[in-house]
Amino acid sequence: MMAQYLTLKAESQDCLLFYRMGDFFELFFDDAKVASAVLDIALTARGEHGGEKIPMCGVPAHSAEGYLARLIKAGHRVAIADQIETPEEAKKRGGSKALVARAIVRVVTAGTLTEEALLDSRTANWCAAIGEAGGEFAIAAADISTGRFEILECPQDGVGAALARLAPAETVSAEAGTLAGLATVLRPKGEFDSGRGETRLKALFAVATLDGFGAPGRAALAAAGGLVAYLDHTAKGALPFLRPPRVTRAEACMAIDAATRESLELTRSQAGVRRGSLLDAVDRTVTGAGARLLAADIAAPLMDRDAIEARLDLVQRFHDEPGLREDVRAALRALPDIGRAIGRLAAGRGSPRDLGQLRDGLDGAWRLGEKLGRLTEPPALLAGLAPELRGHGALIDLLQRALVPAPPVDAANGGYIAEGYDAALDDLRDAGAGGRRAIAALEADYRERTGIAALKIKHNGVLGYHIEVASKHADALMRPDSGFTHRQTLAGVVRFNAPELHDIAVKVTQAGAHALAAEAAHLEELTGAALDRREAIAATADALARLDVAGALAERAAEGGWSRPALVDHACFEVEGGRHPVVEAALAKSGERFVANDCDLSERSRLWLVTGPNMGGKSTFLRQNALIAVLAQAGAYVPATRARLGLVDRLFSRVGASDNLARGRSTFMVEMVETAAILAQATPHSFVILDEVGRGTSTYDGLAIAWAVVEAIHEDNRCRCLFATHYHELTRLAERCEALSLHHVRAREWKGDLVLLHEVAEGPADRSYGLAVARLAGLPPVTIARAKAVLAKLEAGRERTGGIAAGLDDLPLFAATSVAEAEPVDALRAELAELDIDALSPRDALDTLYRLKGLMDG
């Protein structure tokens, strides 16, 4: 046995190995030590290997899912080694001492889960693969619990942002790949060959060409091939359900890098949980599929204005008709998750209950589709969704006739096929029931014949049906002429058999076994019928999810007084009465009111410089406008009285940062890296929010960097930008940058206390209120007094010298200085590049040095 185990362990590589032994999955050696610590179960030992005891632990096979969930959550991968033959088959093959054959039937990983108990119903579970070919890159991602399959073609510097959007449970890459550092699993490079990937996809979807899937490029084929190969590896040849891939390009969605997603807390808060995120504040969905789709929408706002308007039209219909909205949401609330049910059935891990969920879900979808189909002048998106809800009549009828009202999860004990569906099955059940009645009658007869009132006929998996009496009554049944045969003696009871019981038991057992076999055959047929329509079922699941999202967004808009954004083709950002949805919800719980603010970033005022005290609301104001852009392009109403927006192609947020010790980066380094990315990538159609750029270094360095960044955004990037700062010296730029306007968050001191008004007003702040904020934070009075004295000295010095911004008024604008500095350096380098040093005589070398020095000085 240990030789068999070691062979399977070598095959499982870095996975923990669940080795099936009877009713348990056992783990040995280091696997046992790891599992016992994670699962908090006893670590024991058995036998010896290499002269030492073998550590081991085990978990019951019938409850393995719960243990698997904990191991996967702890970051482990588990290989399942199950018995692939019965003990009887093993004996027939190799004699009485033959070892039952085992094989790894599945590798359970975080990205390849389908079990309901292991998944969050409201979160997609992506497994992604990174592909590259010819200098191009792509990501292929699949959620095998529903069959969704996406391919995203993107530049190398966009791969990280795309992975941040998907937040995959697993990321696979080729060994030694350019971006292997982004992966959690490395696989052989040959699996990511684009030619093999194309062949795999054609075979998987039985097509001669992939043009119908969006003509994926070589990098996309490499990614898709690597992903399919990995899924095939984990499923051990039983490839899970995958729908035809949807190929998209990076420019189809608003580009949002990982740092911006984290800063804005789109789908996860900075604590890594859903609570406190934009998604959490917006989500009013009533189904798991709807919640998953809403998360995907918020994570990938669209760039197609027509598609956005189509979503908004549907949201508006539900918003304007509360009765219709409530009817649809009530119908959806009652439906099971048919997308994941068909996923489990396709993966071979389905149950009779999954078929029952399909029956009930498809029937409910049909009824909802009939209702929506009768609406007058439906929005275009709704008109396209309604037909997707219907068309399953034959399958619904079959499942309604075949299944009991509440099918069980476990098929092993039968009982899920309805009476009347199969006459032969009904006869077998009647025979079994008649036999059980005969056994009950026989039990009464035995009691009367023996005079033992406590005599019972019982059943177990070893003895089958048998007679059981207390030990004190056993002697009477032990006599040779009693008609009973002794089978087993236990503490307190003795068990017997009898010819009459044996005959009836054979009939009952045979009828039961035949009934179970008949039900299993029907289960296979019903599953096949469902899988024949899996594409159509998945489309119905998608339609239900889209309806749920639209109804939920309409509910949230009605609940919060949100408005439909007006989208335009030019770069503008006009918001009246804008609010931060997460902060507003938090304040509402404590009975406080959120102060709404306007924002108008037009061509003549596309860069706002926002000053004011800490805690005054600058960061909230910056974030809320970025979130409004995300919601609008996701197809949602926005938390504002009115909004008129031009599409945002790239969204950047540099609001707050922390040390990245794992990568050796300080707060300031993180800030500079993120700011550099903004300056390199922002376009005139981008939206940028920057908060306190330059604060992580010395005052002079920080002001210089902030000054240069403001100029660069104004002159070069020319994007819509909100720039919050404490450097009041930057306000001088308003005199020289025609599209820069000054704003501040209002605050007042009243009887020595600071009152933060959280209102954004025009013009610069009149002062910083730093000491007032320090007092509000609880600094000791003696410290505050000392700070006042130091401040007075500093301000007196500033008045004499002109302060740290002295002389900046005469500084040329960013573009002029960059050109002036670049020219001499380029001329010098050009001269050096032309030199043939080996051909110079000593005199020529001296003349050349003088000439180069002249170039540098000039």
Coordinates of N, CA and C in Angstrom, one line a residue, residues 70-138:
R70 N -11.2 24.5 4.1 CA -10.2 25.1 5.0 C -8.8 25.0 4.4
L71 N -8.5 23.9 3.8 CA -7.2 23.8 3.2 C -7.0 24.7 2.0
I72 N -8.0 24.8 1.2 CA -7.9 25.7 0.0 C -7.8 27.2 0.5
K73 N -8.5 27.5 1.5 CA -8.5 28.9 2.0 C -7.1 29.2 2.6
A74 N -6.5 28.2 3.2 CA -5.1 28.4 3.7 C -4.0 28.4 2.7
G75 N -4.4 28.3 1.4 CA -3.5 28.4 0.3 C -2.9 27.1 -0.2
H76 N -3.5 26.0 0.1 CA -3.0 24.7 -0.3 C -3.8 24.2 -1.5
R77 N -3.2 23.2 -2.2 CA -3.8 22.5 -3.3 C -3.9 21.1 -2.9
V78 N -5.0 20.4 -3.3 CA -5.2 19.0 -2.8 C -5.5 18.1 -4.0
A79 N -4.7 17.0 -4.0 CA -5.0 16.0 -5.0 C -5.8 14.9 -4.4
I80 N -6.9 14.4 -5.0 CA -7.8 13.4 -4.5 C -7.4 12.1 -5.2
A81 N -6.9 11.1 -4.4 CA -6.6 9.8 -4.9 C -7.7 8.9 -4.4
D82 N -8.6 8.5 -5.3 CA -9.8 7.7 -5.0 C -9.6 6.3 -5.5
Q83 N -10.5 5.4 -5.0 CA -10.5 4.0 -5.5 C -11.2 3.9 -6.8
I84 N -10.6 3.3 -7.8 CA -11.1 3.2 -9.2 C -11.7 1.8 -9.5
E85 N -11.7 1.0 -8.4 CA -12.3 -0.3 -8.6 C -12.8 -0.8 -7.2
T86 N -13.7 -1.7 -7.2 CA -14.3 -2.2 -5.9 C -13.4 -3.3 -5.4
P87 N -13.5 -3.6 -4.1 CA -12.7 -4.8 -3.6 C -12.9 -6.1 -4.3
E88 N -14.2 -6.3 -4.7 CA -14.5 -7.5 -5.4 C -13.8 -7.6 -6.8
E89 N -13.7 -6.4 -7.5 CA -13.0 -6.3 -8.7 C -11.5 -6.5 -8.5
A90 N -11.0 -6.0 -7.4 CA -9.6 -6.2 -7.2 C -9.3 -7.7 -6.9
K91 N -10.1 -8.4 -6.2 CA -9.9 -9.8 -5.9 C -10.0 -10.6 -7.2
K92 N -10.9 -10.2 -8.0 CA -11.1 -11.0 -9.3 C -9.9 -10.7 -10.2
R93 N -9.3 -9.5 -10.1 CA -8.1 -9.2 -10.9 C -6.8 -9.9 -10.4
G94 N -6.6 -9.8 -9.0 CA -5.3 -10.3 -8.5 C -5.4 -11.2 -7.3
G95 N -6.5 -11.8 -7.0 CA -6.6 -12.7 -5.9 C -7.0 -12.0 -4.6
S96 N -7.1 -12.8 -3.5 CA -7.7 -12.3 -2.3 C -6.8 -11.2 -1.6
K97 N -5.5 -11.1 -2.0 CA -4.7 -10.1 -1.3 C -4.4 -8.9 -2.3
A98 N -5.1 -8.9 -3.4 CA -4.8 -7.8 -4.3 C -5.2 -6.4 -3.7
L99 N -4.4 -5.4 -4.0 CA -4.6 -4.1 -3.5 C -5.6 -3.3 -4.4
V100 N -6.6 -2.7 -3.8 CA -7.6 -2.0 -4.7 C -6.8 -0.9 -5.4
A101 N -7.0 -0.8 -6.7 CA -6.4 0.3 -7.5 C -6.9 1.6 -7.2
R102 N -6.0 2.6 -7.1 CA -6.3 4.0 -6.8 C -5.7 4.9 -7.9
A103 N -6.3 6.1 -8.1 CA -5.7 7.0 -9.1 C -6.1 8.4 -8.6
I104 N -5.3 9.4 -9.0 CA -5.7 10.8 -8.7 C -6.8 11.2 -9.7
V105 N -8.0 11.4 -9.2 CA -9.1 11.7 -10.0 C -9.4 13.2 -10.2
R106 N -8.7 14.0 -9.3 CA -9.0 15.4 -9.4 C -8.0 16.1 -8.6
V107 N -7.6 17.3 -9.0 CA -6.7 18.2 -8.2 C -7.6 19.4 -7.8
V108 N -7.8 19.6 -6.5 CA -8.7 20.7 -6.1 C -7.8 21.9 -5.8
T109 N -8.1 23.0 -6.5 CA -7.3 24.2 -6.3 C -8.3 25.4 -6.2
A110 N -7.8 26.5 -5.7 CA -8.6 27.7 -5.5 C -9.4 28.1 -6.7
G111 N -8.8 28.0 -7.9 CA -9.4 28.5 -9.1 C -10.2 27.5 -9.9
T112 N -10.3 26.2 -9.3 CA -11.1 25.2 -10.1 C -12.2 24.6 -9.2
L113 N -12.8 25.4 -8.3 CA -13.8 24.9 -7.5 C -15.2 25.0 -8.2
T114 N -16.0 24.0 -7.9 CA -17.4 24.1 -8.4 C -18.4 23.8 -7.3
E115 N -18.0 23.2 -6.2 CA -18.9 22.8 -5.1 C -19.5 24.0 -4.4
E116 N -20.8 23.9 -4.2 CA -21.5 25.0 -3.6 C -21.0 25.4 -2.2
A117 N -20.5 24.3 -1.5 CA -20.1 24.6 -0.1 C -18.7 25.3 -0.1
L118 N -18.0 25.2 -1.2 CA -16.6 25.8 -1.3 C -16.6 27.2 -1.9
L119 N -17.7 27.6 -2.4 CA -17.7 28.9 -3.2 C -18.5 29.9 -2.5
D120 N -18.2 31.2 -2.7 CA -19.0 32.3 -2.2 C -20.0 32.6 -3.4
S121 N -21.3 32.5 -3.0 CA -22.3 32.6 -4.1 C -22.3 34.0 -4.8
R122 N -21.8 35.0 -4.1 CA -21.9 36.3 -4.6 C -20.6 36.8 -5.2
T123 N -19.6 35.9 -5.4 CA -18.3 36.3 -5.9 C -17.9 35.3 -7.0
A124 N -17.5 35.8 -8.2 CA -17.0 34.9 -9.2 C -15.7 34.3 -8.8
N125 N -15.4 33.1 -9.3 CA -14.2 32.4 -9.0 C -13.4 32.2 -10.2
W126 N -12.5 33.1 -10.6 CA -11.7 33.1 -11.8 C -10.4 32.3 -11.6
C127 N -10.1 31.6 -12.7 CA -8.8 31.0 -12.9 C -8.2 31.6 -14.1
A128 N -7.1 32.3 -14.0 CA -6.5 33.1 -15.2 C -5.2 32.5 -15.6
A129 N -4.9 32.7 -16.9 CA -3.6 32.3 -17.4 C -3.0 33.5 -18.3
I130 N -1.7 33.7 -18.2 CA -1.1 34.8 -18.9 C -0.4 34.1 -20.1
G131 N -0.6 34.7 -21.3 CA 0.0 34.2 -22.5 C 0.8 35.3 -23.2
E132 N 1.9 34.9 -23.8 CA 2.7 35.9 -24.6 C 3.2 35.2 -25.9
A133 N 3.2 36.0 -26.9 CA 3.8 35.6 -28.2 C 4.1 36.8 -29.1
G134 N 5.3 36.7 -29.6 CA 5.8 37.8 -30.5 C 5.7 39.2 -29.8
G135 N 6.0 39.3 -28.5 CA 6.0 40.5 -27.8 C 4.6 41.0 -27.4
E136 N 3.6 40.3 -27.7 CA 2.2 40.6 -27.3 C 1.8 39.8 -26.1
F137 N 0.8 40.3 -25.4 CA 0.4 39.6 -24.2 C -1.2 39.5 -24.1
A138 N -1.7 38.5 -23.4 CA -3.1 38.4 -23.3 C -3.4 37.6 -22.0

